[in-house]
Amino acid sequence: MNLQGKTVVVTGASSGLGEAAVRRLHAAGAQVIPVGRSAEKTAAVAAELGAEPLTADFSELTEVRRLAKVLLDRCPRIDVLVSNAGCIMAKHTVTKDGFEETFQVNALAPYLLMNLLTERLRDSGGRVVVTSSQTIEGRRQLDPENINGKAKYEPYEAYADSKLALALLTREYARRHPEIQVADFHPGVFVGGLARGLWRERLLTNSPLRGTVERFVGTPDKGVDTLLHLAGTDTPLHGEYYKDGRRTDPGATAEDAVVAGRLWDICAHGTGLPL
């Protein structure tokens, strides 16, 4: 698919991978709609492109619903939804919706947005590209009944569990909506602004050694290549997982249809969507 003139919505667009992606998508001729949590940062990114920014905090499901309504009101078509918003929380935090925040931001909110935009995506012949993580590969089984986290909270465990949940929901979405192209991908490892309050992330992000570190672990720009490929490829996408630009086996856990179906039902109940 030629991206020239295509409407592409990118969540998590105010920093890191999302910020790099909107620039590359704009350069490819797409009409990019950047969505971010920070109004100031998202506006700065949008100003470079001459685009109109949208803000939404995925830790509040009412904001996700508001975002979907704005997009449906403004966009007669949505060719690509890049679901990229994510976070790591330093401490166990419960949102006003009653969910552990890492799970809500990384899995539940993207699930809700995809579903609210499904009809527009289908009518546009559109696709969904989801930022995943290599942490899903070979990941132990996820317990859908314990999506709000374990008794002892560990930030990176919660992040990995949330990304596995997102992977399962992405595959279930692809199964339920074969008319919509769907894929997820590992963007690579880089220093970014993902974490909220984690000292290791903040230390690297603001360190004068950042450039040295990036030579070893990569930059967001390098991770955008796979995203651009999936946004524009003519190869049919039916829930496959990509890494380093190639289709990759995510492991049996991330493709467990029974767990995915149960998780889908729990998320539908939690967001008020039909099963």
Coordinates of C-alpha atoms in Angstrom, one line a residue:
M1 CA 0.0 0.0 0.0
N2 CA 1.3 3.4 -1.0
L3 CA 1.2 5.6 2.0
Q4 CA 0.8 8.8 -0.1
G5 CA -2.3 10.6 1.1
K6 CA -3.3 7.9 3.6
T7 CA -4.7 8.8 7.0
V8 CA -2.5 7.3 9.7
V9 CA -3.3 7.7 13.4
V10 CA -0.3 7.2 15.7
T11 CA -0.8 6.9 19.5
G12 CA 2.1 7.5 21.8
A13 CA 3.4 10.0 19.3
S14 CA 4.9 12.6 21.6
S15 CA 8.3 10.8 22.2
G16 CA 10.4 7.8 21.4
L17 CA 9.3 5.4 18.7
G18 CA 6.0 7.2 18.1
E19 CA 7.7 10.6 17.6
A20 CA 10.2 9.0 15.1
A21 CA 7.4 7.2 13.3
V22 CA 5.2 10.3 12.7
R23 CA 8.2 12.0 11.0
R24 CA 8.9 9.0 8.8
L25 CA 5.2 8.5 7.9
H26 CA 4.9 12.2 7.1
A27 CA 8.0 12.0 4.9
A28 CA 6.3 9.0 3.1
G29 CA 3.4 11.2 2.2
A30 CA 0.9 10.1 4.8
Q31 CA -1.6 12.4 6.5
V32 CA -0.5 11.7 10.1
I33 CA -2.6 12.4 13.1
P34 CA -0.3 12.3 16.2
V35 CA -1.9 11.3 19.5
G36 CA -0.1 11.7 22.8
R37 CA -0.6 12.0 26.5
S38 CA 1.3 15.3 26.9
A39 CA -0.4 18.1 25.1
E40 CA 2.7 20.2 25.0
K41 CA 5.0 17.5 23.6
T42 CA 2.4 16.3 21.1
A43 CA 1.8 19.8 19.8
A44 CA 5.5 20.3 19.3
V45 CA 5.7 17.2 17.2
A46 CA 2.6 18.0 15.2
A47 CA 3.8 21.6 14.5
E48 CA 6.8 20.2 12.6
L49 CA 4.4 18.3 10.3
G50 CA 1.7 21.0 10.0
A51 CA -0.6 18.4 11.6
E52 CA -3.3 18.8 14.2
P53 CA -2.4 17.0 17.5
L54 CA -4.8 15.0 19.6
T55 CA -4.3 14.2 23.3
A56 CA -5.5 11.3 25.3
D57 CA -4.4 9.8 28.6
F58 CA -4.9 6.0 28.3
S59 CA -5.0 5.7 32.0
E60 CA -8.6 7.0 31.7
L61 CA -10.9 5.0 29.5
T62 CA -13.2 8.0 29.2
E63 CA -10.4 9.8 27.3
V64 CA -10.0 6.8 25.0
R65 CA -13.7 7.0 24.2
R66 CA -13.4 10.7 23.6
L67 CA -10.4 10.2 21.3
A68 CA -12.3 7.6 19.3
K69 CA -15.3 10.0 18.9
V70 CA -13.0 12.9 17.8
L71 CA -11.3 10.6 15.2
L72 CA -14.6 9.3 13.9
D73 CA -16.0 12.9 13.6
R74 CA -12.9 14.2 11.8
C75 CA -11.7 11.3 9.7
P76 CA -13.9 10.0 6.9
R77 CA -11.4 7.2 6.6
I78 CA -8.6 5.7 8.7
D79 CA -6.2 3.7 6.6
V80 CA -3.7 2.8 9.4
L81 CA -4.0 2.8 13.2
V82 CA -0.5 2.6 14.8
S83 CA -1.2 1.5 18.3
N84 CA 2.0 2.5 20.1
A85 CA 1.1 4.1 23.4
G86 CA 2.6 2.4 26.4
C87 CA 4.2 2.8 29.8
I88 CA 6.0 1.2 32.7
M89 CA 4.9 2.2 36.2
A90 CA 7.4 2.4 39.0
K91 CA 4.8 1.5 41.6
H92 CA 1.6 -0.5 41.6
T93 CA -1.1 2.0 40.6
V94 CA -4.8 1.5 40.1
T95 CA -6.6 3.7 37.7
K96 CA -10.0 5.3 38.4
D97 CA -11.4 2.6 36.1
G98 CA -10.2 0.0 38.6
F99 CA -7.3 -1.6 36.6
E100 CA -3.6 -1.8 37.2
E101 CA -2.2 1.1 35.2
T102 CA 0.4 -0.7 33.2
F103 CA -2.2 -3.2 32.0
Q104 CA -4.7 -0.5 31.2
V105 CA -2.4 1.7 29.2
N106 CA -0.6 -1.0 27.4
A107 CA -3.4 -3.5 26.7
L108 CA -6.9 -2.5 27.7
A109 CA -7.0 1.0 26.3
P110 CA -5.5 -0.1 22.9
Y111 CA -8.1 -2.9 22.8
L112 CA -10.9 -0.4 23.4
L113 CA -9.6 2.1 20.8
M114 CA -9.2 -0.7 18.2
N115 CA -12.8 -1.8 18.8
L116 CA -14.3 1.6 18.7
L117 CA -12.6 2.3 15.4
T118 CA -13.3 -1.1 13.8
E119 CA -16.1 0.0 11.5
R120 CA -14.2 2.9 10.2
L121 CA -11.1 0.8 9.6
R122 CA -13.1 -1.9 7.9
D123 CA -14.8 0.6 5.6
S124 CA -11.5 2.2 4.8
G125 CA -9.8 -1.2 3.9
G126 CA -7.5 -0.3 6.8
R127 CA -5.0 -2.0 9.0
V128 CA -3.8 -2.0 12.6
V129 CA -0.1 -2.0 13.5
V130 CA 0.7 -2.7 17.1
T131 CA 3.9 -2.0 19.0
S132 CA 4.7 -5.2 20.9
S133 CA 7.8 -6.4 22.6
Q134 CA 10.2 -9.3 22.4
T135 CA 9.3 -10.0 26.0
I136 CA 6.3 -12.0 24.7
E137 CA 8.6 -14.6 23.1
G138 CA 8.5 -17.7 25.2
R139 CA 6.6 -15.9 27.9
R140 CA 5.0 -18.1 30.5
Q141 CA 1.2 -18.4 30.6
L142 CA -0.8 -15.3 31.4
D143 CA -3.6 -15.7 33.8
P144 CA -6.6 -13.6 32.5
E145 CA -8.2 -13.7 35.9
N146 CA -5.2 -11.9 37.5
I147 CA -4.7 -9.0 35.0
N148 CA -4.4 -6.5 37.8
G149 CA -1.0 -7.8 38.9
K150 CA 0.5 -10.1 41.5
A151 CA 0.7 -9.5 45.2
K152 CA 4.3 -8.3 44.9
Y153 CA 4.5 -5.7 42.1
E154 CA 7.6 -5.6 39.9
P155 CA 7.5 -3.0 37.1
Y156 CA 9.2 -5.0 34.3
E157 CA 7.2 -8.1 35.1
A158 CA 4.0 -6.0 34.9
Y159 CA 5.2 -4.5 31.6
A160 CA 6.0 -7.9 30.1
D161 CA 2.6 -9.3 31.3
S162 CA 0.8 -6.3 29.7
K163 CA 2.6 -6.8 26.4
L164 CA 1.7 -10.4 26.4
A165 CA -1.9 -9.5 27.0
L166 CA -1.8 -7.0 24.2
A167 CA -0.3 -9.7 21.9
L168 CA -3.1 -12.1 22.7
L169 CA -5.8 -9.4 22.2
T170 CA -4.2 -8.4 18.9
R171 CA -4.4 -12.0 17.6
E172 CA -8.0 -12.3 18.8
Y173 CA -8.8 -9.0 17.1
A174 CA -7.3 -10.4 13.8
R175 CA -9.3 -13.6 14.2
R176 CA -12.6 -11.7 14.8
H177 CA -12.0 -9.2 12.0
P178 CA -10.3 -10.9 9.1
E179 CA -11.3 -8.0 6.8
I180 CA -8.9 -5.8 8.7
Q181 CA -5.1 -6.2 8.2
V182 CA -3.4 -6.7 11.7
A183 CA 0.1 -7.2 12.8
D184 CA 2.3 -6.5 15.8
F185 CA 6.1 -6.1 16.0
H186 CA 9.1 -5.7 18.3
P187 CA 10.6 -2.3 17.7
G188 CA 14.0 -3.0 19.0
V189 CA 15.7 -1.9 22.2
F190 CA 16.5 1.8 22.6
V191 CA 16.6 4.6 25.2
G192 CA 13.3 6.3 25.3
G193 CA 10.7 8.0 27.5
L194 CA 8.5 4.9 28.1
A195 CA 8.9 4.7 31.9
R196 CA 7.1 7.0 34.3
G197 CA 9.3 7.4 37.4
L198 CA 11.8 4.5 36.9
W199 CA 15.2 5.9 37.8
R200 CA 17.1 3.6 35.4
E201 CA 15.1 4.9 32.4
R202 CA 15.3 8.5 33.5
L203 CA 19.0 8.3 34.1
L204 CA 19.7 6.9 30.6
T205 CA 17.3 9.3 28.9
N206 CA 18.9 12.4 30.5
S207 CA 22.5 11.2 30.6
P208 CA 25.3 12.7 28.6
L209 CA 26.3 9.1 27.9
R210 CA 23.0 8.6 26.0
G211 CA 24.7 8.7 22.6
T212 CA 27.2 6.1 23.7
V213 CA 24.5 3.8 25.0
E214 CA 22.5 4.2 21.8
R215 CA 25.4 3.0 19.7
F216 CA 25.0 -0.4 21.5
V217 CA 21.2 -0.6 22.0
G218 CA 19.9 1.4 19.0
T219 CA 17.7 4.4 18.6
P220 CA 13.9 4.8 18.0
D221 CA 14.6 5.6 14.3
K222 CA 16.0 2.1 13.7
G223 CA 12.8 0.6 15.2
V224 CA 10.6 2.5 12.8
D225 CA 11.7 0.5 9.8
T226 CA 9.5 -2.5 10.6
L227 CA 6.6 -0.2 11.5
L228 CA 6.8 1.5 8.1
H229 CA 7.0 -1.8 6.4
L230 CA 3.9 -3.1 8.1
A231 CA 2.0 0.1 7.5
G232 CA 2.7 0.0 3.8
T233 CA 3.2 -3.6 2.8
D234 CA 1.0 -5.4 0.2
T235 CA 1.6 -8.7 2.1
P236 CA -1.6 -9.8 3.8
L237 CA -1.4 -9.3 7.6
H238 CA -3.6 -11.6 9.7
G239 CA -2.2 -11.2 13.2
E240 CA 1.5 -12.1 12.5
Y241 CA 4.4 -11.0 14.8
Y242 CA 7.4 -9.3 13.2
K243 CA 10.9 -8.7 14.5
D244 CA 13.8 -7.1 12.7
G245 CA 11.6 -6.6 9.6
R246 CA 10.8 -10.3 9.4
R247 CA 7.9 -12.5 10.4
T248 CA 8.8 -14.3 13.6
D249 CA 7.3 -17.0 15.8
P250 CA 6.2 -15.3 19.0
G251 CA 5.8 -18.6 20.8
A252 CA 2.9 -20.7 21.8
T253 CA 1.9 -18.6 24.7
A254 CA 1.3 -15.5 22.6
E255 CA -0.9 -17.5 20.2
D256 CA -3.0 -19.4 22.8
A257 CA -6.5 -18.9 21.3
V258 CA -8.2 -20.2 24.5
V259 CA -6.5 -17.7 26.7
A260 CA -6.9 -14.9 24.1
G261 CA -10.7 -15.6 24.0
R262 CA -11.0 -15.5 27.8
L263 CA -9.0 -12.3 28.0
W264 CA -11.1 -10.7 25.3
D265 CA -14.3 -11.4 27.2
I266 CA -12.8 -10.0 30.4
C267 CA -11.7 -6.8 28.6
A268 CA -15.1 -6.5 26.9
H269 CA -16.8 -6.7 30.3
G270 CA -14.3 -4.2 31.8
T271 CA -14.9 -1.7 29.0
G272 CA -18.6 -2.3 28.5
L273 CA -18.2 -3.5 24.9
P274 CA -20.3 -6.4 23.6
L275 CA -18.7 -9.9 23.7

